[in-house]
XYZ file of C-alpha atoms in Angstrom:
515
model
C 2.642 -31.866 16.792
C 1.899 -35.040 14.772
C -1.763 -36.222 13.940
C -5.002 -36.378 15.862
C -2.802 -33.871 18.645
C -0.277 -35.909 19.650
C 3.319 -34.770 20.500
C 5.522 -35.912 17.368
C 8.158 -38.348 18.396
C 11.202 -36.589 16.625
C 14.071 -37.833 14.469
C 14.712 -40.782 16.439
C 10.948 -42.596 15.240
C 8.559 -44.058 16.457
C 11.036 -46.876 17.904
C 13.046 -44.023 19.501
C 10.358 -42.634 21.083
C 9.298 -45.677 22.923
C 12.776 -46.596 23.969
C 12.738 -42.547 25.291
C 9.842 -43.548 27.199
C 10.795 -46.478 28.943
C 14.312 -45.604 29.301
C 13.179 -42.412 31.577
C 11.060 -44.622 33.505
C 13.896 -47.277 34.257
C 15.740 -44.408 35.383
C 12.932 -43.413 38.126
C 12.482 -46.692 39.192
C 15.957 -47.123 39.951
C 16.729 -43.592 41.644
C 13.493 -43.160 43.537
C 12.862 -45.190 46.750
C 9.235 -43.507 47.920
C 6.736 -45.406 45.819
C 4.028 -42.883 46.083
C 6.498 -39.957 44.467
C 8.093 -42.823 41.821
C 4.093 -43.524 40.620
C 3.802 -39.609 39.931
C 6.724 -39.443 38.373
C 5.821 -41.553 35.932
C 2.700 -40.116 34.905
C 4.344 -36.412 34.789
C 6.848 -38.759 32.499
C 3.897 -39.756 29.933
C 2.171 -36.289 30.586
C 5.522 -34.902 28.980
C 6.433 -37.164 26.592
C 2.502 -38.724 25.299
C 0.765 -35.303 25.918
C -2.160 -37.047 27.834
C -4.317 -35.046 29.834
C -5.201 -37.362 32.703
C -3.443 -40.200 33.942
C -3.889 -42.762 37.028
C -2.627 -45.352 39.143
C -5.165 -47.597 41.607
C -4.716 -50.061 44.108
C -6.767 -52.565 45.039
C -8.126 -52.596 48.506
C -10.685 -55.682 49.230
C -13.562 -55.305 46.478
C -12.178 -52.048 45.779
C -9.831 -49.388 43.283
C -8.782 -46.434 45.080
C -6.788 -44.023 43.117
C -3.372 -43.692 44.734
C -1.507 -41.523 42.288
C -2.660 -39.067 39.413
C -2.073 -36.481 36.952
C -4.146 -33.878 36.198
C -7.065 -34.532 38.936
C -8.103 -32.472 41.884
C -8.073 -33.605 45.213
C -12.168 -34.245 45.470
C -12.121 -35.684 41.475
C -9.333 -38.657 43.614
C -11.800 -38.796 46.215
C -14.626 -39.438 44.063
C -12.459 -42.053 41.868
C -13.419 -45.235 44.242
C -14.663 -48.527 42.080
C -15.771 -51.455 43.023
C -14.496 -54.643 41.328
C -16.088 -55.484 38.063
C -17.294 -51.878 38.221
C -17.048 -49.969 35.098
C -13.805 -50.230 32.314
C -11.437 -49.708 35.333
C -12.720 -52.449 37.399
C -13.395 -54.497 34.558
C -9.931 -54.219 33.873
C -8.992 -55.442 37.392
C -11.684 -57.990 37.421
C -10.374 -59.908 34.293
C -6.339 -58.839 34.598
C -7.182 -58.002 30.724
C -6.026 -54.713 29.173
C -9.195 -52.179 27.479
C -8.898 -49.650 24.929
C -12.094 -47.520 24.759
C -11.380 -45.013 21.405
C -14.571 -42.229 22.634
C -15.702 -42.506 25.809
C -18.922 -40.799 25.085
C -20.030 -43.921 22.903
C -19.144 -46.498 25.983
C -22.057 -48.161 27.975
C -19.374 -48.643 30.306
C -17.190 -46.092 31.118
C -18.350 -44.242 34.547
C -16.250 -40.826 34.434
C -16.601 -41.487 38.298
C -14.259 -38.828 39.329
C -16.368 -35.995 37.203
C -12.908 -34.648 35.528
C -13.828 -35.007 32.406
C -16.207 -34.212 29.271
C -17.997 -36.823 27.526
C -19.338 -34.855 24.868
C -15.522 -34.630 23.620
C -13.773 -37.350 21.559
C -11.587 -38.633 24.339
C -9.982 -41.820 24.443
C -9.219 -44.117 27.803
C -6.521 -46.785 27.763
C -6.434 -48.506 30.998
C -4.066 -51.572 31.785
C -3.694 -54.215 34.759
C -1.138 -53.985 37.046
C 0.050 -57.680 37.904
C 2.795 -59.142 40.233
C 3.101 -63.109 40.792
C -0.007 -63.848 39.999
C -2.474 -61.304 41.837
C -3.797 -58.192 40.497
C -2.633 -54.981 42.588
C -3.828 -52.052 40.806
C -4.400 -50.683 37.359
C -2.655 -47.685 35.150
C -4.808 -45.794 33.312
C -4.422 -42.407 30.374
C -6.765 -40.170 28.499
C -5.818 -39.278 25.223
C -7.690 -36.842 23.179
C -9.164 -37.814 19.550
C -5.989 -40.768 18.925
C -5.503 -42.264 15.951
C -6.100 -46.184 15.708
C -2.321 -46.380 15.301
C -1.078 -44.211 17.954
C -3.789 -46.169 20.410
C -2.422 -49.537 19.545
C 1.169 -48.626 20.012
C 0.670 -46.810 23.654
C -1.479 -49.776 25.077
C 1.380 -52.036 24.256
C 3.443 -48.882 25.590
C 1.260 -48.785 28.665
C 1.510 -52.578 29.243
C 5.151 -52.466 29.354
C 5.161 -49.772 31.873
C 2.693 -51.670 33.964
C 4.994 -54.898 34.060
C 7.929 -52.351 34.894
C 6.732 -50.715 38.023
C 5.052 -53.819 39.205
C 7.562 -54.617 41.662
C 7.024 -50.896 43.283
C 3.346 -51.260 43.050
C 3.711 -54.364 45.353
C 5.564 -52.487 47.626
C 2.693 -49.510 48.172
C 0.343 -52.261 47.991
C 1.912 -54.553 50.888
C 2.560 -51.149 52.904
C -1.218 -50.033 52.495
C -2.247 -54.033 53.419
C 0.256 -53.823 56.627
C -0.779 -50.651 57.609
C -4.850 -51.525 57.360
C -3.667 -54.442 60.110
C -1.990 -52.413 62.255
C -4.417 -49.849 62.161
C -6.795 -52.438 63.134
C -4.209 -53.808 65.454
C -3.902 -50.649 67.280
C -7.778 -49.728 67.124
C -8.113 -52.859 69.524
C -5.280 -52.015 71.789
C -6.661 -48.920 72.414
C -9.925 -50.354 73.460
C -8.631 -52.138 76.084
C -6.209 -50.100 76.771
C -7.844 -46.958 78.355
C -5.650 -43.369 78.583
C -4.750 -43.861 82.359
C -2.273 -46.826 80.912
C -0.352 -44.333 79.294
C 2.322 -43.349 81.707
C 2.926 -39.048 81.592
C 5.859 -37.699 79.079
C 5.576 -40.765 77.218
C 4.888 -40.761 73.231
C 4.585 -43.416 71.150
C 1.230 -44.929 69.526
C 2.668 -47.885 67.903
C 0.905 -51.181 69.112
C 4.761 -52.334 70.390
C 4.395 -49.331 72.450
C 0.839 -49.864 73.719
C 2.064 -53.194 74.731
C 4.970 -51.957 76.761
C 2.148 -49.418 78.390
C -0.548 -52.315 79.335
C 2.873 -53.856 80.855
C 4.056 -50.911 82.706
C 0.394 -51.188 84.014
C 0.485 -54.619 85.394
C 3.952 -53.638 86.735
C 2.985 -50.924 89.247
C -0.033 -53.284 90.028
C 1.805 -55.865 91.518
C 4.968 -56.657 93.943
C 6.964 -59.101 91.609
C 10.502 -58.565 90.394
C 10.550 -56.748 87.138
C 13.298 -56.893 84.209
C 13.200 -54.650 81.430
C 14.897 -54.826 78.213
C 15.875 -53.524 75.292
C 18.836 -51.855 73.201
C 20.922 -48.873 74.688
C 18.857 -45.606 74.472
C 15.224 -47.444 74.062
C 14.099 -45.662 77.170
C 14.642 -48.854 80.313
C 14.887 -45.882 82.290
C 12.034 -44.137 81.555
C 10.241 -47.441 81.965
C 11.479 -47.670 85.545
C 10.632 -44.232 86.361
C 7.344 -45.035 84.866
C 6.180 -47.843 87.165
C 7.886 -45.997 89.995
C 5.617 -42.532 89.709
C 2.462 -44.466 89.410
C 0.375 -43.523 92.775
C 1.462 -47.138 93.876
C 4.779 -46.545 94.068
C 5.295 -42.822 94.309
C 5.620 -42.245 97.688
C 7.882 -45.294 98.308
C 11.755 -45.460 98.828
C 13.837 -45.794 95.378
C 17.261 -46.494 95.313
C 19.200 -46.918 91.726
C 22.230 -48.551 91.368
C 24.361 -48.166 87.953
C 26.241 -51.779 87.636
C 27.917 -50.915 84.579
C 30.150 -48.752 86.008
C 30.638 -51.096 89.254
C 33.210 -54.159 90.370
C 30.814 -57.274 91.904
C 32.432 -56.289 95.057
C 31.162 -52.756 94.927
C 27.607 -53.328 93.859
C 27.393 -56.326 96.661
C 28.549 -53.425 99.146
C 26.188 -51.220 97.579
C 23.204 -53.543 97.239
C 23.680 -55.782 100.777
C 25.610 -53.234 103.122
C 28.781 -52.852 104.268
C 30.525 -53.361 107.639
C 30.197 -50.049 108.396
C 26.618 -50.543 110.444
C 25.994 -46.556 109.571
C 25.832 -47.405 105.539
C 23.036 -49.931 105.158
C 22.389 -51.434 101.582
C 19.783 -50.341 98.691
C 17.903 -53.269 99.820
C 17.060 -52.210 103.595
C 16.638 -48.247 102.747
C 14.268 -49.209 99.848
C 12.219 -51.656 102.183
C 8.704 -51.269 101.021
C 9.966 -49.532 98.041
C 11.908 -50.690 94.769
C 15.422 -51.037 93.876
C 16.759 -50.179 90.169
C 19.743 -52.487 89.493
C 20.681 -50.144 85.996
C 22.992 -52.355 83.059
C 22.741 -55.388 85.418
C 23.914 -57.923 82.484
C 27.270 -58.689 83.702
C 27.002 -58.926 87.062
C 29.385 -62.029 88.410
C 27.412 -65.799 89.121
C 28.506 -65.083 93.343
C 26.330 -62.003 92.963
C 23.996 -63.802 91.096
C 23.500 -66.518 93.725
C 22.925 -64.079 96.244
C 20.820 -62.077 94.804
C 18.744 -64.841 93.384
C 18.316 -65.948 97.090
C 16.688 -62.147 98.237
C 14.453 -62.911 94.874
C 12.934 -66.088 95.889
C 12.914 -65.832 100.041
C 13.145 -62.005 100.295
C 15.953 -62.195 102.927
C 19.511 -61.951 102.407
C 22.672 -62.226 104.831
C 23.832 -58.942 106.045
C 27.575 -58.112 106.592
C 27.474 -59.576 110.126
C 26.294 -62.400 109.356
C 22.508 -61.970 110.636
C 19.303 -62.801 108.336
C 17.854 -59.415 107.061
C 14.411 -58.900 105.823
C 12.993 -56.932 103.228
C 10.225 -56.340 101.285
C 12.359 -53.891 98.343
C 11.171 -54.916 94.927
C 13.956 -55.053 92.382
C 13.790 -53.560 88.793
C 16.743 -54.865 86.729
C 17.713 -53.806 83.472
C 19.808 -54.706 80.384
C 20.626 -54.433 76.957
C 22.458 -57.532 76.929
C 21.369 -60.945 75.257
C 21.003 -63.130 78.111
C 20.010 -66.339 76.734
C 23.535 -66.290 74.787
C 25.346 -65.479 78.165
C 23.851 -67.997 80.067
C 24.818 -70.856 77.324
C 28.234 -69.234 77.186
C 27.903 -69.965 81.583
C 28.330 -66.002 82.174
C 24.519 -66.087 83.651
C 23.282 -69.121 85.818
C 20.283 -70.542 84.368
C 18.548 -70.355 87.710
C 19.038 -66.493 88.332
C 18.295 -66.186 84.465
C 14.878 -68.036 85.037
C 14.306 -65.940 88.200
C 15.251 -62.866 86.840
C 13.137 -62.956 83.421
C 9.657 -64.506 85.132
C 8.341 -61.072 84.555
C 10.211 -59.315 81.686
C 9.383 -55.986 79.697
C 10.821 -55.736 76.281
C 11.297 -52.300 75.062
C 11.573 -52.059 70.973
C 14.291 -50.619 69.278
C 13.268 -46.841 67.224
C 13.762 -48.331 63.883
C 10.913 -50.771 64.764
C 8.281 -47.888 65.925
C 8.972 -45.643 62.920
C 5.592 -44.289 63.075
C 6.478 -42.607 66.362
C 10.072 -40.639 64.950
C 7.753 -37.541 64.253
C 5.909 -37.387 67.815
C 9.196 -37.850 69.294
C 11.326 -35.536 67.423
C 8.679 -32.655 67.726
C 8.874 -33.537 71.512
C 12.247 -33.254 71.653
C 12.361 -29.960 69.910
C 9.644 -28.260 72.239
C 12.018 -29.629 74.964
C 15.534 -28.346 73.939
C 13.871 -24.877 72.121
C 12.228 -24.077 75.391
C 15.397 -24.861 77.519
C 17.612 -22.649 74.648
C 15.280 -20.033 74.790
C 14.835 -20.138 70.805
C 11.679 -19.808 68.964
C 11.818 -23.169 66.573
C 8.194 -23.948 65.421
C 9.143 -26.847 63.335
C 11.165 -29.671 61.121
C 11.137 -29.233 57.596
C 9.794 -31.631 55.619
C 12.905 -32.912 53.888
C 14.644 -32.815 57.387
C 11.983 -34.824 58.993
C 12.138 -37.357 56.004
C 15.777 -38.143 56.906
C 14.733 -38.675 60.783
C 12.450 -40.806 59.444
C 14.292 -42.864 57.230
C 17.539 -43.107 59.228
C 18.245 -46.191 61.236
C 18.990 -44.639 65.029
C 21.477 -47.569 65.951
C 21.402 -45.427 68.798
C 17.619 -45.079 69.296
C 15.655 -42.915 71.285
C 18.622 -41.447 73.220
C 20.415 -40.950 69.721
C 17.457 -39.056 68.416
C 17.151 -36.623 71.461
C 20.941 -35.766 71.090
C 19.778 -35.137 67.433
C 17.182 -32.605 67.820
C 19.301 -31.512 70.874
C 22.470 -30.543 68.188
C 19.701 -29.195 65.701
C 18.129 -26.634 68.041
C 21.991 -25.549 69.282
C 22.684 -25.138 65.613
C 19.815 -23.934 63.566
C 19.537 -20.382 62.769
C 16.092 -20.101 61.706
C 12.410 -21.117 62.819
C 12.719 -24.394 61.078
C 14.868 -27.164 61.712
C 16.499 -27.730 58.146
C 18.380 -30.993 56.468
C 21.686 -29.077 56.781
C 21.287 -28.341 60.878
C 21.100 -32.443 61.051
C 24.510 -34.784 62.019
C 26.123 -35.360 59.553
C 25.763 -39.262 59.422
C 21.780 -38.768 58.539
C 23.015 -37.150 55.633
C 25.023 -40.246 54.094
C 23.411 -42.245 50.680
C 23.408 -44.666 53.397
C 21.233 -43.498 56.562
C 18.736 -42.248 53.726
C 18.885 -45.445 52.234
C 19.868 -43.653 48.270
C 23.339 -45.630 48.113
C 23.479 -47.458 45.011
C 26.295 -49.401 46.829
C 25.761 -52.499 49.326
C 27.515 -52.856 52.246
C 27.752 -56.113 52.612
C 28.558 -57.378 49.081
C 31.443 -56.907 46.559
C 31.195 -53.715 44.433
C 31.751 -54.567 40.129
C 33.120 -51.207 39.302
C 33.877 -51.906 35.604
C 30.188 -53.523 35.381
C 28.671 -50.925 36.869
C 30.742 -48.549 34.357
C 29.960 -50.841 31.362
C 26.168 -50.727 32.081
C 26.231 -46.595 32.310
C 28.003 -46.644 28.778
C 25.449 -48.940 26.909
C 22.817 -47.211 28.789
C 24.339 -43.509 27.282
C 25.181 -44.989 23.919
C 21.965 -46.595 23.353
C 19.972 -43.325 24.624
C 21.824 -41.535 21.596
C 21.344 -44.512 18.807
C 17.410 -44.500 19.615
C 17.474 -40.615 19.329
C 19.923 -40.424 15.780
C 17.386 -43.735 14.567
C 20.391 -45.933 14.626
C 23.237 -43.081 12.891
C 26.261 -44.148 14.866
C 27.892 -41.250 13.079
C 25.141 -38.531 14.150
C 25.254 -39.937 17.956
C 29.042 -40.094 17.910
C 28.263 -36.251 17.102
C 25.808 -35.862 19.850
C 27.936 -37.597 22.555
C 30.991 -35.909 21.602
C 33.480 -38.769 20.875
C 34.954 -39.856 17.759
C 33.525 -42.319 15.111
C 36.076 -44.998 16.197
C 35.689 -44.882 19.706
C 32.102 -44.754 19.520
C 32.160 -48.295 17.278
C 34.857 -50.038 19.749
C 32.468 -49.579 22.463
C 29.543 -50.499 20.640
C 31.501 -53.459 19.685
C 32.782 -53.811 23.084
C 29.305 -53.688 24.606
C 27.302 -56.287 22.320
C 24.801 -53.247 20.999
C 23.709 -53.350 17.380
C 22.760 -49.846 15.959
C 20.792 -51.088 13.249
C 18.100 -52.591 15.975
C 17.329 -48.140 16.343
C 17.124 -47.488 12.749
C 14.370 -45.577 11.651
C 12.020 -47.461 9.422
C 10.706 -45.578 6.331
């Protein structure tokens, strides 16, 4: 230990020490992608290298700090920490965007000790810096350090305000995320207002205000008699939709005939939608009189079929295979995952049916666009496939439901029930783990870790170069400059160590120790 108690900074100086510092940090930033964890991180960083006894990050919210990450508090002590701006050294701090070093907080008029953590009566100092991106304040950083010395309080706020500008950028992040997620919450508090619970149709899950949408929708749907197209991605649920509007007490007891096009030639689905010759076989459209008719993947369906059935739409008649007028009152629900408007510039869709057809359209979102509802569903999902298993799985780990949740689902809601589905064949436990998960949410990739991009060109011997000056400068701050002693340390010759340091543009003598 060096003086006043503070942890000594070893043979690499006091220059080595601050490069130790900051060159962990860089490191945390870079590898950690959940802001919350990256903002402890660093503080257990300064708690092991400074020795302080508290630290803190807050974010603004309004007129207000709130204390989203710490070291060394208790759960009510981050509670109590709330300040208002202007409020005390911490919101003075954020008031003014102007760094405060307070050497004993038992002689400051100022300093609140709002969470209760600590003891005046004790010579403790309190170092607390703005956070800043652009121009707008987001937050302050904050450390206690017991009985300092002028010196060592000096060199940490400048330490402090270097950190600050560093995770700035990740700060912004949590900040825009908390911001968003206030609107949405706000968003979604008057959805549900209007929205009352009889909206919701039964089995469905999803709170998201895209989803709420799609119920008040659904609503107006079964309400009414006009044709209906829903939309949305493959495996967003445009069946579920249907079945939806069909099982409300409207519709429940009335005919429903569903007819897959995808897997259909225009001549078929005509047959199967119109009749036949065969008088015995009447079409979907006279059985479901009264009732509705599901035209499933109905995106490609030829412009003859188009015509005709854009004639039932607007006079709700159509020509039956003898050539007499037929009447019906069948409602049609169309779906597709298609992007019409591109078809019908391309001529594959005739504007008119496309203008018919989308009058009253429902637009399902795609998973990766209702993230919030991954855990709902996938805890669904797993009741579902345990029960019809016959295995007792309670639950998803943690680290298992973090990849659900951070994994793209190309394949959406359908890919994500064939998930849990595998999981619950697979997993030999009471616990869904990351390991009983495909194999593609286990890719840097779907978890979003890959220090690669797709879509851009990979510099391999950059990328190398930038590992090697980061390794060989790591050992010159810790040998104060000795190229010799970090040759040593690193295990490589005196001579290759000075071509590379050659190579690389680093200048040893920028670490030496100064005595």
């Amino acid at each position: 230990m060096s003086e006043s108690g503070n942890r000594s900074t070893g043979k690499g100086g006091e220059r080595g020490f601050v490069v130790g510092v900051l060159h962990e940090i860089s490191k945390a930033v870079v590898r950690m992608k959940d802001v919350q964890a990256l903002l402890r991180e660093v503080l257990d960083i300064l708690h092991r290298q400074m020795n302080l006894t508290r630290g803190t990050v807050t974010l603004r919210n309004g007129d207000f700090l709130v204390i989203c990450a710490s070291h060394g508090l208790s759960d009510d002590e981050i509670k109590r920490g709330v300040y208002r701006l202007g409020e005390g050294v911490t919101g003075d701090v954020a008031a003014r965007g102007v760094s405060r070093v307070v050497p004993d907080i038992s002689k400051s008029d100022d300093f609140l000790n709002r969470t209760g953590s600590r003891e005046i009566n004790s010579k403790t100092a309190f170092i607390c810096v703005p956070i800043i991106t652009g121009e707008s304040l987001i937050g302050t950083l904050s450390i206690d350090r017991i009985n300092p010395s002028p010196y060592v309080l000096r060199r940490d706020l400048r330490l402090l305000e270097t950190i600050a500008n560093i995770i700035a950028e990740a700060v912004g992040v949590l900040y825009l995320e908390m911001a968003e997620n206030e609107k949405l919450t706000a968003e979604n508090r008057r959805l549900r207002e209007r929205i009352d619970s009889r909206l919701r149709p039964k089995s469905a899950i999803g709170n998201c205000s895209a989803m709420l949408k799609v119920y008040e929708l659904i609503d107006k749907a079964a309400a009414g008699m006009s044709h209906i197209l829903i939309r949305g991605e493959a495996g967003t649920g445009k069946d579920f939709t249907m079945r939806a509007i069909a099982s409300t007490p409207a519709w429940r007891n009335k005919p429903l005939e569903i007819i897959d096009c995808s897997s259909m030639r225009d001549s078929l689905i005509d047959s199967a939608l119109f009749g036949s010759s065969d008088a015995s076989k009447p079409g979907a459209l006279k059985r479901a009189d009264g009732g509705i008719v599901y035209l499933d993947s109905m995106g490609l369906i030829g412009p003859q079929l188009q015509l005709k059935l854009l004639g039932y739409m607007s006079g709700g008649s159509f020509q039956g295979p003898g050539g007499e007028r037929v009447k019906s009152s069948a409602r049609i629900i169309a779906s597709t995952s298609g992007n019409l408007e591109s078809r019908m510039k391309s001529g594959i869709i005739r504007p008119d049916f496309y203008y018919q057809i989308t009058t009253f359209s429902i637009n399902i979102p795609p998973l990766r666009e209702r993230k919030k509802d991954i855990q709902a569903l996938a805890r669904f999902f797993l009741q579902k496939y345990s029960a019809i298993q016959n295995k007792k799985i309670s639950s998803i780990s943690p680290a298992a439901m973090n990849m659900l949740c951070t994994y793209h689902w190309p394949g959406n809601v359908r890919e994500l029930e064939n998930c849990i589905e595998r999981a619950v064949l697979i997993c030999a436990g009471q616990s869904i783990i990351e390991s009983d998960l495909p194999p593609s949410l286990q890719t840097p990739q779907s978890t979003n870790t890959s220090k690669l991009k797709s879509n851009s060109n990979i510099d391999f011997a950059k990328m190398r170069s930038d590992f090697e000056r980061e390794i060989i400068v790591e050992a010159l701050a810790a040998n104060g400059g000795n190229a010799a002693a970090a040759a040593r340390q690193l295990s490589v010759s005196r001579r290759i160590l000075n071509y590379k340091i050659s190579k690389l543009g680093i200048i040893p003598k920028t670490y030496k120790i100064e005595r």
